[in-house]
Tab-separated table of C-alpha atoms and ligand atoms in Angstrom:
chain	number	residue	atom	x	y	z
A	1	UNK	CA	22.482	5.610	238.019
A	2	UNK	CA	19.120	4.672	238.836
A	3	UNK	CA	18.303	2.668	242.094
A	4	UNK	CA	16.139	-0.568	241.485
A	5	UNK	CA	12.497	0.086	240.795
A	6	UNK	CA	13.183	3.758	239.495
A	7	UNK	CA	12.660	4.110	235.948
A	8	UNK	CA	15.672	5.225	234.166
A	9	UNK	CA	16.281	9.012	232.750
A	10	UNK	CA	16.268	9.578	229.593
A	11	UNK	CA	19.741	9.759	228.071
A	12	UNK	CA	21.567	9.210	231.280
A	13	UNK	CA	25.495	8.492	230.664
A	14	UNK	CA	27.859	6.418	232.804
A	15	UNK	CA	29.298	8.117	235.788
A	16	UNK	CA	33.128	7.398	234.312
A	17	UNK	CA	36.031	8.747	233.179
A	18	UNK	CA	36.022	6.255	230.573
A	19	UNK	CA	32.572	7.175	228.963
A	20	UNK	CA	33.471	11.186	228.165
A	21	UNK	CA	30.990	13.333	226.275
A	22	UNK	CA	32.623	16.546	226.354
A	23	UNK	CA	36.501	18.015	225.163
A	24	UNK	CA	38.392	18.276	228.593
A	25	UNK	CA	37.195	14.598	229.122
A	26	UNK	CA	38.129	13.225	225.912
A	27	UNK	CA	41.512	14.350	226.760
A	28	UNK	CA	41.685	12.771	230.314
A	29	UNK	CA	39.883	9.973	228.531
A	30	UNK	CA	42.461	9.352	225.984
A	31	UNK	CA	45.364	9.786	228.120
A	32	UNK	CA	44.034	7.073	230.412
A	33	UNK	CA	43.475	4.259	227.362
A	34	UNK	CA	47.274	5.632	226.291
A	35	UNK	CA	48.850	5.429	230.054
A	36	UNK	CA	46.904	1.960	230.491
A	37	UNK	CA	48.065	0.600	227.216
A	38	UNK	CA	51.947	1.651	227.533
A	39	UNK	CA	51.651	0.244	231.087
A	40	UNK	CA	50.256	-2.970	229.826
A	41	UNK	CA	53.371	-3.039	227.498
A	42	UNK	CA	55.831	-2.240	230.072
A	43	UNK	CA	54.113	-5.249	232.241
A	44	UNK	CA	54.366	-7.859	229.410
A	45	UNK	CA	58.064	-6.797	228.950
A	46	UNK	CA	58.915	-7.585	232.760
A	47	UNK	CA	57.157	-10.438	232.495
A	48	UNK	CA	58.996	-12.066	229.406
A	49	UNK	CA	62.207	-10.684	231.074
A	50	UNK	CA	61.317	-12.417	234.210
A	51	UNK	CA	60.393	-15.634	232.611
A	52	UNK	CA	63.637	-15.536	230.744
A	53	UNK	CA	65.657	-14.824	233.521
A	54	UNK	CA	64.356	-17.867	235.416
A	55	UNK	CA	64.796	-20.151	232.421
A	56	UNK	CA	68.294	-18.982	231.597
A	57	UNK	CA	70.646	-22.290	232.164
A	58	UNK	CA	73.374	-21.748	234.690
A	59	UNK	CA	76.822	-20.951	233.094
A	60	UNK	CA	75.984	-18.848	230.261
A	61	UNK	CA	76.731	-15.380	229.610
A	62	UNK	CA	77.160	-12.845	232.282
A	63	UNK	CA	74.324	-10.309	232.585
A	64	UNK	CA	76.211	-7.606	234.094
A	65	UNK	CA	73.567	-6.405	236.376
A	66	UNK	CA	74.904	-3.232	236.814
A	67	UNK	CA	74.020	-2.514	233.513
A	68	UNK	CA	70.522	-3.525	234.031
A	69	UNK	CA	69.845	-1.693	237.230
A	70	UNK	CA	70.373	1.629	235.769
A	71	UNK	CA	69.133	1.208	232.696
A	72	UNK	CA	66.040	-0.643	233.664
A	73	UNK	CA	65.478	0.706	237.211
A	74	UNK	CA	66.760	4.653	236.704
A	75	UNK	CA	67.129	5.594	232.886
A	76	UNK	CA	64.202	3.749	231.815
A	77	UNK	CA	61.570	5.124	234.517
A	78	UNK	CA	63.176	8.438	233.890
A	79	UNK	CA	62.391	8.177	230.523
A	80	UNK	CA	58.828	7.491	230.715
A	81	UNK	CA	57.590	9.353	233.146
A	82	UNK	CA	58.899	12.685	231.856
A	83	UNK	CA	57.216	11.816	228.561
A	84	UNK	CA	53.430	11.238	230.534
A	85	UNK	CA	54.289	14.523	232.547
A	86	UNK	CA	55.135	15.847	228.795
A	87	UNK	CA	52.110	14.759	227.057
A	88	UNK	CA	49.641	15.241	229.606
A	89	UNK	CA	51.351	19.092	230.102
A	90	UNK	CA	51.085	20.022	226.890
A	91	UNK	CA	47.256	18.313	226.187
A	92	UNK	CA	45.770	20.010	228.799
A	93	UNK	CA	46.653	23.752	228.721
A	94	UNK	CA	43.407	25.357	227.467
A	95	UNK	CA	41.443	24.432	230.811
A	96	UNK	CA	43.244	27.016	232.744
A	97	UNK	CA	42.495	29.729	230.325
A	98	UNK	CA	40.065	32.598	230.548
A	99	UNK	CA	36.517	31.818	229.381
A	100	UNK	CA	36.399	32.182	226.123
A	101	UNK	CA	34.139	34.650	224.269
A	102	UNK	CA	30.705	33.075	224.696
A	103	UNK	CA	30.869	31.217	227.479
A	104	UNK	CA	28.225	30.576	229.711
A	105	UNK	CA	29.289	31.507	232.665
A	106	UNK	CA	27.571	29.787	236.018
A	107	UNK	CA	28.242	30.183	239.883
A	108	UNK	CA	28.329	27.103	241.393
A	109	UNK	CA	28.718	27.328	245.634
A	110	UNK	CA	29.182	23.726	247.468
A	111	UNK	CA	27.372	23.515	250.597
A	112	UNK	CA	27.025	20.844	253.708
A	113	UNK	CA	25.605	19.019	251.563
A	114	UNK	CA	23.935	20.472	248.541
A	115	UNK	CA	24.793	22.524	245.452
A	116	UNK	CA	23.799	26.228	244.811
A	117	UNK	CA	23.737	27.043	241.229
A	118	UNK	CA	23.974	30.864	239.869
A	119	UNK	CA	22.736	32.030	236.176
A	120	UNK	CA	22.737	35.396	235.659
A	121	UNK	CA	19.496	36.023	233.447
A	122	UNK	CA	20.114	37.039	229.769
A	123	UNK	CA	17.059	39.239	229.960
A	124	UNK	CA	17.201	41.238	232.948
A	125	UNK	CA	20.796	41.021	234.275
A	126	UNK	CA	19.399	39.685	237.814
A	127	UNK	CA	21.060	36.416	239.114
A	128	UNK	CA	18.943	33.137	239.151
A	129	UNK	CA	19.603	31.159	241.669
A	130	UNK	CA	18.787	27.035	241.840
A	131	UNK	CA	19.970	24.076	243.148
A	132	UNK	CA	21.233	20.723	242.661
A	133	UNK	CA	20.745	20.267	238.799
A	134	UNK	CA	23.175	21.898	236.411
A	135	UNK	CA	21.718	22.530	233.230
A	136	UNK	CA	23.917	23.579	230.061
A	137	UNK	CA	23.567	23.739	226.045
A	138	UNK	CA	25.203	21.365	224.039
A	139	UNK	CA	27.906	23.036	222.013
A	140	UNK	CA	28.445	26.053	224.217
A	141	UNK	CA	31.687	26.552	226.477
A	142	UNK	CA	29.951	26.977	229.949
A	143	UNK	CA	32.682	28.712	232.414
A	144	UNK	CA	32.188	27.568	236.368
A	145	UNK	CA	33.163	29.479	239.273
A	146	UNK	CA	33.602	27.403	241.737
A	147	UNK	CA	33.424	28.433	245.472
A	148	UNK	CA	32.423	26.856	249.441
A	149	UNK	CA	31.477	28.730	252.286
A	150	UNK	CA	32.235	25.699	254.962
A	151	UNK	CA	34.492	22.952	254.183
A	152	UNK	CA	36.770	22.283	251.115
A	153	UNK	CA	34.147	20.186	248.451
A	154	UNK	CA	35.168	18.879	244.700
A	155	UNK	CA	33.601	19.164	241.781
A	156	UNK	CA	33.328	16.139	239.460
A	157	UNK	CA	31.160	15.298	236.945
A	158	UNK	CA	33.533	12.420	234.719
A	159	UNK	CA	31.882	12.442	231.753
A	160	UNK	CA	32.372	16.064	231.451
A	161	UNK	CA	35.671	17.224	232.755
A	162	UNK	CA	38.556	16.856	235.542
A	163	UNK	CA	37.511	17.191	239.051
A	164	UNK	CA	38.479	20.585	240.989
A	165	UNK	CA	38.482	21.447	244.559
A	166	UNK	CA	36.302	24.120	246.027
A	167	UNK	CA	37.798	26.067	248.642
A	168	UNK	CA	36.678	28.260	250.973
A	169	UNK	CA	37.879	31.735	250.370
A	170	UNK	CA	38.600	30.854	246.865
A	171	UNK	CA	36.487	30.836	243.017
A	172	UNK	CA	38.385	28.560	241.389
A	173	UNK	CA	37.326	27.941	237.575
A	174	UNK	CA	36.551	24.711	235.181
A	175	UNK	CA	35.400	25.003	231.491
A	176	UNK	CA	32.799	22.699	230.196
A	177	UNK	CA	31.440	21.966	226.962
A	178	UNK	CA	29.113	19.217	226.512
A	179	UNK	CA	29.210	17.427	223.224
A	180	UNK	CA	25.667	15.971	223.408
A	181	UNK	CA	22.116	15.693	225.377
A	182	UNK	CA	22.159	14.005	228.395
A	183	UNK	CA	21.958	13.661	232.307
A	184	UNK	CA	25.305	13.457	233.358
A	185	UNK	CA	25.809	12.645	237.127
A	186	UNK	CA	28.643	14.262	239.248
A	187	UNK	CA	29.599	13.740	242.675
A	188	UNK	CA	31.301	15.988	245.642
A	189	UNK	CA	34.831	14.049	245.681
A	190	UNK	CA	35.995	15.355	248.205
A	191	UNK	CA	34.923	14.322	251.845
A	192	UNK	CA	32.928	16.638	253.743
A	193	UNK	CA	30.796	15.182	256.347
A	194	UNK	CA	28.523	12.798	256.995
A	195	UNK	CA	26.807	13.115	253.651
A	196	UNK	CA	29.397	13.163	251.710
A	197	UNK	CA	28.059	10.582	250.224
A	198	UNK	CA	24.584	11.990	248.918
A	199	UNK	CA	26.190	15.081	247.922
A	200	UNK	CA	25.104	14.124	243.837
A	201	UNK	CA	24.641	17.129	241.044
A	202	UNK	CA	23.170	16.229	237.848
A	203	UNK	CA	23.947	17.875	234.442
A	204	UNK	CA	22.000	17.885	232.173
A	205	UNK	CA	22.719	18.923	228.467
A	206	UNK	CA	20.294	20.040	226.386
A	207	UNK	CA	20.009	21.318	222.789
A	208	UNK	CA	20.600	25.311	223.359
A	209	UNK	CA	17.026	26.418	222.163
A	210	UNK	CA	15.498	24.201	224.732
A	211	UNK	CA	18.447	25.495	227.185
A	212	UNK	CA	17.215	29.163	226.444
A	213	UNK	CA	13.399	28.330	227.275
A	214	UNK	CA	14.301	26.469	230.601
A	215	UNK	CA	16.301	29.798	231.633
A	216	UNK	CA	13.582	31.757	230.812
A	217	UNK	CA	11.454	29.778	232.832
A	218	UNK	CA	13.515	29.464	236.094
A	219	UNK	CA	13.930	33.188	235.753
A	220	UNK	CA	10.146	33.579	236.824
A	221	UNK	CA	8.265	33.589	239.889
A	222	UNK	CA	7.200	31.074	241.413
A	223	UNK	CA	3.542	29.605	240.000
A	224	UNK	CA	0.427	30.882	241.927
A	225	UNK	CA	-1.527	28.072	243.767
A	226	UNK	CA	-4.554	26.940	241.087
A	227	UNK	CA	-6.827	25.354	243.426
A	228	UNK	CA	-7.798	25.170	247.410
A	229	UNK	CA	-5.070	22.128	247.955
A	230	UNK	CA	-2.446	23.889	246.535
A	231	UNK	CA	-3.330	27.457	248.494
A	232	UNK	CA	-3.450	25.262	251.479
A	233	UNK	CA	-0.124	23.988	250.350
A	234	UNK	CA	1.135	27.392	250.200
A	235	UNK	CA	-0.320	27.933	253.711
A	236	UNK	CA	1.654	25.436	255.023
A	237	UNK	CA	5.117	25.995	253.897
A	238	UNK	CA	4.829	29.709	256.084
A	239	UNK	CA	3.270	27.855	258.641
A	240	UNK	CA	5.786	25.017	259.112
A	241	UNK	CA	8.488	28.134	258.690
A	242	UNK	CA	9.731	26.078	255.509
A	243	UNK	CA	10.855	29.867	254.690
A	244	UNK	CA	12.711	30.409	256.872
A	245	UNK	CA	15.772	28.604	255.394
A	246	UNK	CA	14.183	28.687	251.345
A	247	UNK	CA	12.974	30.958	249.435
A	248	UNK	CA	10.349	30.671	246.647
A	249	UNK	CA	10.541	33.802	244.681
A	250	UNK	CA	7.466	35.914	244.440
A	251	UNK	CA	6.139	34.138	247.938
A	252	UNK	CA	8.581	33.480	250.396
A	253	UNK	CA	11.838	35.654	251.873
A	254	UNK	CA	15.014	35.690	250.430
A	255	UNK	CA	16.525	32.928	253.097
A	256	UNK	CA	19.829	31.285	251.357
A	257	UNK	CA	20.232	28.919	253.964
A	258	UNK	CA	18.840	26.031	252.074
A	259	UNK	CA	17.797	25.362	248.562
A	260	UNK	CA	15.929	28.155	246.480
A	261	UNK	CA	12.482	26.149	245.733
A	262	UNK	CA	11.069	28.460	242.928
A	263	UNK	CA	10.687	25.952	240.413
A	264	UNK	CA	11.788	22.474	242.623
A	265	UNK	CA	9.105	20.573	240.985
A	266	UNK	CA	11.292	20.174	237.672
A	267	UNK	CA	14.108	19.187	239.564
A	268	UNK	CA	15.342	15.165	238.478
A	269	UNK	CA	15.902	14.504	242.033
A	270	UNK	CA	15.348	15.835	245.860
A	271	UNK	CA	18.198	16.130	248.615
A	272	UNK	CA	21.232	16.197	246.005
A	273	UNK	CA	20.957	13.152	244.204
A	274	UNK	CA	18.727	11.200	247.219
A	275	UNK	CA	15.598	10.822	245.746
A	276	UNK	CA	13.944	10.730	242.492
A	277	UNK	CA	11.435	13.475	242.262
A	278	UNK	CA	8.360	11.385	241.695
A	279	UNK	CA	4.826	10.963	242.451
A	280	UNK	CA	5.082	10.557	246.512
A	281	UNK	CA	8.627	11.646	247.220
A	282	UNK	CA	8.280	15.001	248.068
A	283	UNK	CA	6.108	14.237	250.769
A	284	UNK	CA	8.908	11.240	251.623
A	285	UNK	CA	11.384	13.914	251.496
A	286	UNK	CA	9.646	16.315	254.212
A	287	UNK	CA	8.507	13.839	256.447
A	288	UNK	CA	11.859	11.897	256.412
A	289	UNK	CA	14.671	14.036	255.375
A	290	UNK	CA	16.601	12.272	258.704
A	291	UNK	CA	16.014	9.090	258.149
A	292	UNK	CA	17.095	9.299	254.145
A	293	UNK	CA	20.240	11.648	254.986
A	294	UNK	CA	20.674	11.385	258.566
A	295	UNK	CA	22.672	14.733	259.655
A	296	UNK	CA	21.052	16.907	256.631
A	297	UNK	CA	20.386	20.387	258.071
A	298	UNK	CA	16.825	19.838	257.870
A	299	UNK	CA	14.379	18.310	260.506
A	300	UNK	CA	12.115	15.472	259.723
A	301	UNK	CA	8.376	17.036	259.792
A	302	UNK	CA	7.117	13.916	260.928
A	303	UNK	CA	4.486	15.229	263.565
A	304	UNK	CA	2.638	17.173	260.673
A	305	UNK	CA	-0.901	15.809	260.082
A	306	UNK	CA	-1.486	13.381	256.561
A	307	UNK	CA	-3.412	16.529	254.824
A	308	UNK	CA	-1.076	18.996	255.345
A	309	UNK	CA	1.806	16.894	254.378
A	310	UNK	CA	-0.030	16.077	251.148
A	311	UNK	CA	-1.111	19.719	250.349
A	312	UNK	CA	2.639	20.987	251.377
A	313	UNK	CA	3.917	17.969	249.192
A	314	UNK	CA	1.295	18.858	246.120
A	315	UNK	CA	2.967	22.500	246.427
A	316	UNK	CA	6.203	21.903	246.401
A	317	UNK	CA	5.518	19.646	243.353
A	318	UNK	CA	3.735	22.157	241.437
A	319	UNK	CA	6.740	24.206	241.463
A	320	UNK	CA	7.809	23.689	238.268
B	401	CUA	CU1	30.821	17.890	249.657
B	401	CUA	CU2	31.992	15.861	249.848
């Protein structure tokens, strides 16, 4: 969600389990408004039995509680819970799968604490690699391979699907299909570190013609600088040794250490979910990147002079 002050994204759902917009969290979402409402019947029928109990008059019928500790305390529980282990078995099969035919397939790698995402280009075959926004088409199966090179992360994004763990030394897999636009936020859930916390990946669902021309722009080069501010811009980010973790393609290295920055400047937010990617952050972001996510593995340049911060900032941003 939006902090105070921001304005709000356009079509941007409800981080919950309870507001799904695709199939594998329909399911989870209808199995929790089933397991809530036979729990809330299972409560109101203790209840009455407890408020009889108490009213009952001394010297009327036995109760035999033997009878009533097995059925109610063994058979009963027995019963019930084998038949949620049944229906959530047999409702959610089709996740484990292979992709089906047509999937979308997409590497996602979890890092300390940021999100690499991998398309493989429809046109040339080469991978594309970004960072921190997941973008899919509505309608389409997208197939995730899921992987960590450090520590043991989760993937969750609620309003799409269950959450799964990524391992290191493992791809593990997760099929999403978004039913309609919109930004859906997800969250590492699994703790990791000090920013755990501001690990945040958005998703973002668009119709699949518009999906197709956003591919086909990430797949190219970075833009060339279009005035002196920008070139100076340019400048900077070899000069500050910005490359020597990022790469921008058609400029700067092939460094994986931090985010790709190609086409940052169309990114929805900066640092995983930390900042909107407004007018001013960027420069924010580069100056402060310790004081926002204290521990990020990224100094603060906070000794850089104002007009090199702005042209390095009006770079970045031009990205798009
Ligand atoms: Cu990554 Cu928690």
């Amino acid at each position: 969600m939006s902090a105070p002050g921001e304005p709000a994204l356009p079509l941007q759902q409800l981080q919950s389990v309870l507001s799904p917009a695709g199939s594998a969290a329909d399911t989870i979402a209808s199995l929790s408004w089933g397991l809530f409402a036979l729990m809330a019947l299972i409560f109101i029928g203790v209840m009455a039995l407890l408020a009889w109990a108490v009213s009952r008059r001394a010297g009327g019928q036995p109760v035999r509680p033997l009878r009533w500790i097995v059925g109610g305390g063994v058979v009963f529980p027995l019963v019930v819970l084998a038949g949620l282990f049944g229906a959530s078995h047999w409702r959610t099969p089709g996740w484990l799968v292979p992709p089906p035919p047509g999937a979308l397939i997409v590497g996602i790698t979890a890092h300390l604490w940021w999100w690499e995402v991998r398309y493989r280009d429809p046109a040339t075959g080469q991978d594309i690699t970004l960072a921190n926004e997941l973008r899919l088409p509505v309608g389409r199966p997208v197939w995730l391979g899921l992987s960590s090179p450090d520590v043991i992360h989760s993937f969750w994004v609620p309003a799409l699907a269950g959450k799964v763990d990524m391992v290191p030394g493992r791809v593990n897999h997760l099929l999403v299909q978004a039913r309609q636009p919109g930004v859906y936020r997800g969250q590492c859930a699994e703790y990791c570190g000090d920013q755990h916390a501001r690990m945040a990946l958005h998703v973002v669902a668009t119709p699949p013609a518009e999906f197709n021309a956003w591919l086909a722009a990430q797949a190219r080069p970075a833009a060339s600088p279009a005035s002196p501010l920008l070139e100076r811009g340019r400048q900077a980010f070899m000069a500050q040794r910005c490359n020597a973790c990022h790469t921008v393609r058609g400029v700067a290295g092939e460094s994986r250490l931090g985010p790709d920055l190609t086409h940052v400047g169309s990114r929805l937010y900066l640092g995983a979910g930390t900042l909107r990617n407004q007018p001013g952050a960027m420069a924010h972001w580069v100056s402060d990147v310790q004081a926002l996510k204290p521990g990020a593995r990224m100094p603060s340049s906070n000794d850089m002079d104002a007009g090199t911060l702005q042209a390095l900032a009006a770079y970045l941003e031009h990205l798009q």
